[in-house]
mmCIF file of C-alpha atoms in Angstrom:
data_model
loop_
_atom_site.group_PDB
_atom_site.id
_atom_site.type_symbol
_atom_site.label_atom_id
_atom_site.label_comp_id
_atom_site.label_asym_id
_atom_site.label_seq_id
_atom_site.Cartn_x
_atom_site.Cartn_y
_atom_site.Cartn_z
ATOM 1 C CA UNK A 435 123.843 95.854 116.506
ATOM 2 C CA UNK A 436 123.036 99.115 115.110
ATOM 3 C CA UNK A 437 119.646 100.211 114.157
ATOM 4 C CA UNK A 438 117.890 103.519 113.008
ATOM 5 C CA UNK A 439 114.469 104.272 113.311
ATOM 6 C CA UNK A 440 112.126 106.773 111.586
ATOM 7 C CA UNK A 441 108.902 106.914 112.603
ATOM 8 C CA UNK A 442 106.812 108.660 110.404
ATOM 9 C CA UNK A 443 106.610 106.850 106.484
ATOM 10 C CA UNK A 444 104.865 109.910 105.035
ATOM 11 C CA UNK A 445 104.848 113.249 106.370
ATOM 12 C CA UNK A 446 102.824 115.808 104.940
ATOM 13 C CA UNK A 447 103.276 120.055 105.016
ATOM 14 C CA UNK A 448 102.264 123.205 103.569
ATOM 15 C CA UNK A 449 104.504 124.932 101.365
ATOM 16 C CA UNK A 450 105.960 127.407 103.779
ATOM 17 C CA UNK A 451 105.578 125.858 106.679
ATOM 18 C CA UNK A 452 108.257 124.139 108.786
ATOM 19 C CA UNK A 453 109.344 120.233 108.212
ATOM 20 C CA UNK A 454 111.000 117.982 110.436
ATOM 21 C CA UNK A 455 111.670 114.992 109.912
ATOM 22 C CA UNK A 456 112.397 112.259 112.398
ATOM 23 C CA UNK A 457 115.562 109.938 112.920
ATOM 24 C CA UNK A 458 116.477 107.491 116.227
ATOM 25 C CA UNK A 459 119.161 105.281 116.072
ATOM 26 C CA UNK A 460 120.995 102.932 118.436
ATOM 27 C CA UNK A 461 124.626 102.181 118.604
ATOM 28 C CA UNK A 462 127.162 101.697 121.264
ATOM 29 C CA UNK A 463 129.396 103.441 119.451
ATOM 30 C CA UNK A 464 130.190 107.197 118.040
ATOM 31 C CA UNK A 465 128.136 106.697 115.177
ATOM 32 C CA UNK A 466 128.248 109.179 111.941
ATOM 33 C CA UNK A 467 125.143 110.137 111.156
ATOM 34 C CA UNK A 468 123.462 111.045 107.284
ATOM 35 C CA UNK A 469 120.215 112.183 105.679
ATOM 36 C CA UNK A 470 120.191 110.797 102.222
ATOM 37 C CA UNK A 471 117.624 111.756 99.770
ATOM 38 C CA UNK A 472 115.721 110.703 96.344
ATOM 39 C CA UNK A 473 114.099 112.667 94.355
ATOM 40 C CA UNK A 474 111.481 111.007 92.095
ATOM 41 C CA UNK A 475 113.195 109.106 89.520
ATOM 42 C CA UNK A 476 116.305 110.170 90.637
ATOM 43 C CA UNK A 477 119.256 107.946 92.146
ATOM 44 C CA UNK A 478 119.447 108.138 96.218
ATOM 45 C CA UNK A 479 122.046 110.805 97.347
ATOM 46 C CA UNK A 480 123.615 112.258 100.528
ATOM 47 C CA UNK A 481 121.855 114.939 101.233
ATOM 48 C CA UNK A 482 124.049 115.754 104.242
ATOM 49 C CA UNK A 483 126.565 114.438 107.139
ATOM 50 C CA UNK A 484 126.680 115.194 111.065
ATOM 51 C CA UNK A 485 130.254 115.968 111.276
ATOM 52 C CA UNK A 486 129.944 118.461 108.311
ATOM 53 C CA UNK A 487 127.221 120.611 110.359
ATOM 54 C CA UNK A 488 126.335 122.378 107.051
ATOM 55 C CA UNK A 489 123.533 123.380 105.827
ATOM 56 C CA UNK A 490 122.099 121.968 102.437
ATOM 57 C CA UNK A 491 119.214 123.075 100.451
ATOM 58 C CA UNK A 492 118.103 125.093 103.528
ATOM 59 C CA UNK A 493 118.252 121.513 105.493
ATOM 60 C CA UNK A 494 120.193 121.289 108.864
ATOM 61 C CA UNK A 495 120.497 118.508 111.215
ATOM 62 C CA UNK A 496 121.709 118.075 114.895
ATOM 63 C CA UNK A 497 123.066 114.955 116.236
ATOM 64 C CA UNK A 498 121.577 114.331 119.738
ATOM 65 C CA UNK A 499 123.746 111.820 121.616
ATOM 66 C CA UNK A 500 121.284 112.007 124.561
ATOM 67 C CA UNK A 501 118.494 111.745 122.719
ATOM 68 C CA UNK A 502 120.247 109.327 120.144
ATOM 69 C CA UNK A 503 118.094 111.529 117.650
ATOM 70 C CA UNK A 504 119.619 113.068 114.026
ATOM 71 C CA UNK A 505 116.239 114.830 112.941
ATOM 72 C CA UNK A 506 116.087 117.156 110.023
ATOM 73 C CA UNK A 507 114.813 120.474 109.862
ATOM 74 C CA UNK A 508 113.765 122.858 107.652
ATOM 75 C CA UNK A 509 111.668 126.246 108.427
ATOM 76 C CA UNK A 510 110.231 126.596 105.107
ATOM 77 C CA UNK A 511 109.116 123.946 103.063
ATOM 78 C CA UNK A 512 109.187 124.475 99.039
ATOM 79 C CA UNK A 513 107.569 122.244 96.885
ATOM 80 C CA UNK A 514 110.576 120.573 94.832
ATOM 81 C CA UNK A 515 111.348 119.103 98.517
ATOM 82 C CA UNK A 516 109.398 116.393 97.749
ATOM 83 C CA UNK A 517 110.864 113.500 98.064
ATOM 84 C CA UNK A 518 111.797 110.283 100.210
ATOM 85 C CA UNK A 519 114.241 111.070 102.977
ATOM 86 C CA UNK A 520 116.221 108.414 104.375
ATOM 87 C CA UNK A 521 118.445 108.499 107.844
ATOM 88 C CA UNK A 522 121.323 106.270 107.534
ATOM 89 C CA UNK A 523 124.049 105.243 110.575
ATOM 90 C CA UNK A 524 127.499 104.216 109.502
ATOM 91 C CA UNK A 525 128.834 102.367 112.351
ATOM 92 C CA UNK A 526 131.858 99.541 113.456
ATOM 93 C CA UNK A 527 130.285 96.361 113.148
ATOM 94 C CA UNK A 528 133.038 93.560 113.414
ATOM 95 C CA UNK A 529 135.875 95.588 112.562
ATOM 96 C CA UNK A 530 134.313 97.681 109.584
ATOM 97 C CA UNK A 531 132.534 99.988 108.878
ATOM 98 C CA UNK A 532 129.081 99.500 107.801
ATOM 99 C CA UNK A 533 125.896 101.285 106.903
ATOM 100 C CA UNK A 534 122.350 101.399 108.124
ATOM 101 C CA UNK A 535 119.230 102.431 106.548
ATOM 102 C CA UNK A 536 115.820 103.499 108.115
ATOM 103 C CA UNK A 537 112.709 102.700 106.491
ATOM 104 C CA UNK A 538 112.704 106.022 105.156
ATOM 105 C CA UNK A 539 109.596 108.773 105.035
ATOM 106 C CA UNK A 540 108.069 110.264 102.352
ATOM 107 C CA UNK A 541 107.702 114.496 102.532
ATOM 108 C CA UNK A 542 105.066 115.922 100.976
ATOM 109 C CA UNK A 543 104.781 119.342 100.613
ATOM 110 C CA UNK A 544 101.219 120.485 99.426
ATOM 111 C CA UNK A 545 100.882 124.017 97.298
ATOM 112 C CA UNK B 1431 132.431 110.787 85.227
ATOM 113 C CA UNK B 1432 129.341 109.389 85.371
ATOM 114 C CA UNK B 1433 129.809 107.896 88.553
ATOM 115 C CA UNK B 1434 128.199 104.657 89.540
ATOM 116 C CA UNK B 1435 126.976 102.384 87.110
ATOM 117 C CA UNK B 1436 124.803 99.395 87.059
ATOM 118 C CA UNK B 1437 124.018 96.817 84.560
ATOM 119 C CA UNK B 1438 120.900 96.087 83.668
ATOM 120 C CA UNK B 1439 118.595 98.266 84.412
ATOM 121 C CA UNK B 1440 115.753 95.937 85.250
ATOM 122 C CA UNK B 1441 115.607 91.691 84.913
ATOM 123 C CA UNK B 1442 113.260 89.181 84.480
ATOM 124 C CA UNK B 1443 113.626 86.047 86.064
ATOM 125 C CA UNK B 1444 112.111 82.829 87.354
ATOM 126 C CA UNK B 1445 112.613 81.107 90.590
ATOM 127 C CA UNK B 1446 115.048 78.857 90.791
ATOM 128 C CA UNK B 1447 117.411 80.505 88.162
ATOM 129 C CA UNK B 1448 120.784 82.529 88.896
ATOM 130 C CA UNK B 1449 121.482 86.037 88.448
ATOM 131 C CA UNK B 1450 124.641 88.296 88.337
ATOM 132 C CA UNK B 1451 124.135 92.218 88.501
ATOM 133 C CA UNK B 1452 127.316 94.262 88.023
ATOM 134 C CA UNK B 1453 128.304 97.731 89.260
ATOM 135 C CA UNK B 1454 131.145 99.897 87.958
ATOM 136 C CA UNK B 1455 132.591 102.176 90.868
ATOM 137 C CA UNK B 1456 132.610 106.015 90.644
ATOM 138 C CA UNK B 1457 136.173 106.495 89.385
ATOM 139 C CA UNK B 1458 138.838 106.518 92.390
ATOM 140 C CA UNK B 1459 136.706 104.542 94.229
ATOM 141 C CA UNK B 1460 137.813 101.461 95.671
ATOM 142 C CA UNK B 1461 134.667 100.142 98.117
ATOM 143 C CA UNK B 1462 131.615 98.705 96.474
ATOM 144 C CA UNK B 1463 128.845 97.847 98.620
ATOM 145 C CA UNK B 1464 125.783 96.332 97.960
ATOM 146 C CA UNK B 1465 122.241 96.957 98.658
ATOM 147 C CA UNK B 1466 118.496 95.409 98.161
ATOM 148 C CA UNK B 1467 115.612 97.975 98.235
ATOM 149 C CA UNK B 1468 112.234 95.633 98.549
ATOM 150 C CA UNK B 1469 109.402 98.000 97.778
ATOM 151 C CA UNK B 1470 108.506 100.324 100.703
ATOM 152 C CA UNK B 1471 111.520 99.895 102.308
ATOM 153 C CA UNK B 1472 114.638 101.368 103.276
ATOM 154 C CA UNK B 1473 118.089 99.555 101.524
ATOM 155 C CA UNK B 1474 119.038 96.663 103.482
ATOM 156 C CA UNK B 1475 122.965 96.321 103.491
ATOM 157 C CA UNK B 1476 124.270 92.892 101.463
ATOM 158 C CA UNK B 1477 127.699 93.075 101.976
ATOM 159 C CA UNK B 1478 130.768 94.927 100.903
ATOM 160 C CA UNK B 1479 134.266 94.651 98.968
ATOM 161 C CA UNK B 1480 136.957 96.163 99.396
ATOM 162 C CA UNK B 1481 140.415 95.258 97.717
ATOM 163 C CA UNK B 1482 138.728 92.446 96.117
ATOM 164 C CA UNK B 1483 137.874 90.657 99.294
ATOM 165 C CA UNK B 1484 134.166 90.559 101.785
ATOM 166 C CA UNK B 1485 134.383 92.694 104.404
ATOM 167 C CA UNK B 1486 131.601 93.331 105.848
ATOM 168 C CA UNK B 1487 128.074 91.066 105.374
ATOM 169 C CA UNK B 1488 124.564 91.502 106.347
ATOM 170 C CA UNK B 1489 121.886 89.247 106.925
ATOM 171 C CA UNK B 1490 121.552 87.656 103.555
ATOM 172 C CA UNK B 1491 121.694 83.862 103.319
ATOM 173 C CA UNK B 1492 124.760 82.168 101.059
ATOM 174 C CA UNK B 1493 122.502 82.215 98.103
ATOM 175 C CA UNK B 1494 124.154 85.919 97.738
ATOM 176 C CA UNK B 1495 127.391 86.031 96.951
ATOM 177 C CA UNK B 1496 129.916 88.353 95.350
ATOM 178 C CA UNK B 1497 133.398 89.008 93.618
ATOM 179 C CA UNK B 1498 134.869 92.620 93.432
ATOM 180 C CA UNK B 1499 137.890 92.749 90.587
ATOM 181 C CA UNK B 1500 141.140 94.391 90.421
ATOM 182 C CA UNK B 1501 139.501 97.497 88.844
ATOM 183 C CA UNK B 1502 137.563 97.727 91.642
ATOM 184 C CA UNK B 1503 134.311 96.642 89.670
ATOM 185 C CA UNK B 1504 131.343 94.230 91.521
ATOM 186 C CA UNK B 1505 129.150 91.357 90.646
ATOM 187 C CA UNK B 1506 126.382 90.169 92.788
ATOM 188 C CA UNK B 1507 125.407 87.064 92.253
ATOM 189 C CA UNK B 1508 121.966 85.236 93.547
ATOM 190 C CA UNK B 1509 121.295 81.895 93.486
ATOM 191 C CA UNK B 1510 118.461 79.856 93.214
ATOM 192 C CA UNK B 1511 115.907 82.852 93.034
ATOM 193 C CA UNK B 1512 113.234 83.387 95.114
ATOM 194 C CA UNK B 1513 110.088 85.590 94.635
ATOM 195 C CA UNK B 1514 110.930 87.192 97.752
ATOM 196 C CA UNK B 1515 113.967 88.102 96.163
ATOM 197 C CA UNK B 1516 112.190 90.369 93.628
ATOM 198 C CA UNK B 1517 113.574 94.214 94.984
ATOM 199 C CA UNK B 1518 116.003 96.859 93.517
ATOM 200 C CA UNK B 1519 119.613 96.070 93.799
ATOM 201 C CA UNK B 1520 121.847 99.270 94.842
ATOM 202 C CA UNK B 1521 125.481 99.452 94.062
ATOM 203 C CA UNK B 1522 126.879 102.091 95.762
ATOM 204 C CA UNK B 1523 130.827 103.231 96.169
ATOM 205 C CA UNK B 1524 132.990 105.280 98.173
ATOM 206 C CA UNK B 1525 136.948 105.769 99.712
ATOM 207 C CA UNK B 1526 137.125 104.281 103.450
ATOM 208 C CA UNK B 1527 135.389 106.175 105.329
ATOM 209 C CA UNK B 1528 134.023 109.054 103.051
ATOM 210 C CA UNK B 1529 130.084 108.843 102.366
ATOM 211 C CA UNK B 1530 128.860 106.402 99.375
ATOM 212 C CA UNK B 1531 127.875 107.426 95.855
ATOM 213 C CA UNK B 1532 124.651 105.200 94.595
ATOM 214 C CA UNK B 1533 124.266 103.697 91.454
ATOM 215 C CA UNK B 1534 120.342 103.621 89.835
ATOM 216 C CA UNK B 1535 119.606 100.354 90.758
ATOM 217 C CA UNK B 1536 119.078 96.867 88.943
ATOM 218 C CA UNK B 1537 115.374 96.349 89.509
ATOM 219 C CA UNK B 1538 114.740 92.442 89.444
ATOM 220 C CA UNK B 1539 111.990 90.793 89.352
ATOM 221 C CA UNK B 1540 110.932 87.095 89.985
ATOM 222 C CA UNK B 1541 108.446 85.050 88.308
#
């Protein structure tokens, strides 16, 4: 069965200041790996994907097969990254493919 | 394109009583999946449809059920309501393989 884990359900930074945000998952497999976001009042949405190994909105995220760890980063936090952050695992289960949700953690970021 | 769709927005129900949510896929979509969001948490996976047939279900007892038509459109349907089942309902869509679009959300709620 696969399962992601995220720790931390609020996290809570300075503007400026760096933000990471943590994601554990288990699988047997080669899982893909995603940070989706939602803004408040605003419908969830993929922030970004492991395979893409872009950067979004100054975010970046390494998958860590050793560590089974996908945390996102950021250096700087601004204020409209507020949000809820959620680390999702899209694995084989059965013969398809299906996805996983953490619990999800709130970011903060105080002025 | 206005992407995914959901219908209604929220729902007022009492236990024991049915309920059917529907979800219009992004356009060129052809997998709907479905989600429930209880408050605090992170979406828990329902099931998902793909060429008008379940492939893929979570831990949800019968009570959930679905139907996906030739246009690719979903229904979820509940039966015999609970209060536990009072949570948001996510529609989301995508190709095989490629990362899911979310709808808003039906938010339902059981009296």
């Amino acid at each position: 069965a696969q399962r992601v884990t995220q720790p931390e359900k609020l996290l809570s930074v300075f503007k400026g200041a760096p933000v990471e945000l943590k994601c554990n998952y288990s699988y047997s497999g080669s899982p893909e790996l995603f940070w989706y976001v939602q803004y408040s009042r605003q419908r969830l949405q993929l922030l970004l994907r492991h395979i893409s190994r872009e950067s979004i909105k100054g975010f970046t995220a390494d998958l860590n097969k050793g560590e089974t760890s996908f945390h996102l980063k950021k250096p700087f936090a601004q204020e409209e990254d507020s949000a809820m952050y959620y680390c999702a695992l899209s694995g084989v289960e059965g013969g398809y493919q299906k996805v996983t949700f953490g619990t999800g953690t709130k970011l903060q970021v105080i002025p | 394109d206005a992407g995914v769709t959901q219908s209604p927005t929220h729902l007022i129900k009492t236990r024991g009583q049915q309920v059917t949510l529907r979800c219009s896929p992004k356009s060129g979509h052809d997998t709907v999946s479905w989600y429930q969001q209880a408050l605090g948490q992170g979406p828990q996976f329902i099931f998902q449809y793909y060429e008008e047939e379940e492939r893929q279900r979570g831990n949800f007892p019968d009570r959930f059920s679905g139907h996906q038509f030739p246009n690719y459109s979903s229904e979820l349907n509940v039966n015999a309501l609970l209060l536990g089942d009072s949570a948001l309902y996510l529609c989301a869509s995508s190709l095989v393989g490629q990362p899911q679009h979310f709808g808003d959300g039906t938010r339902l709620s059981i009296l």
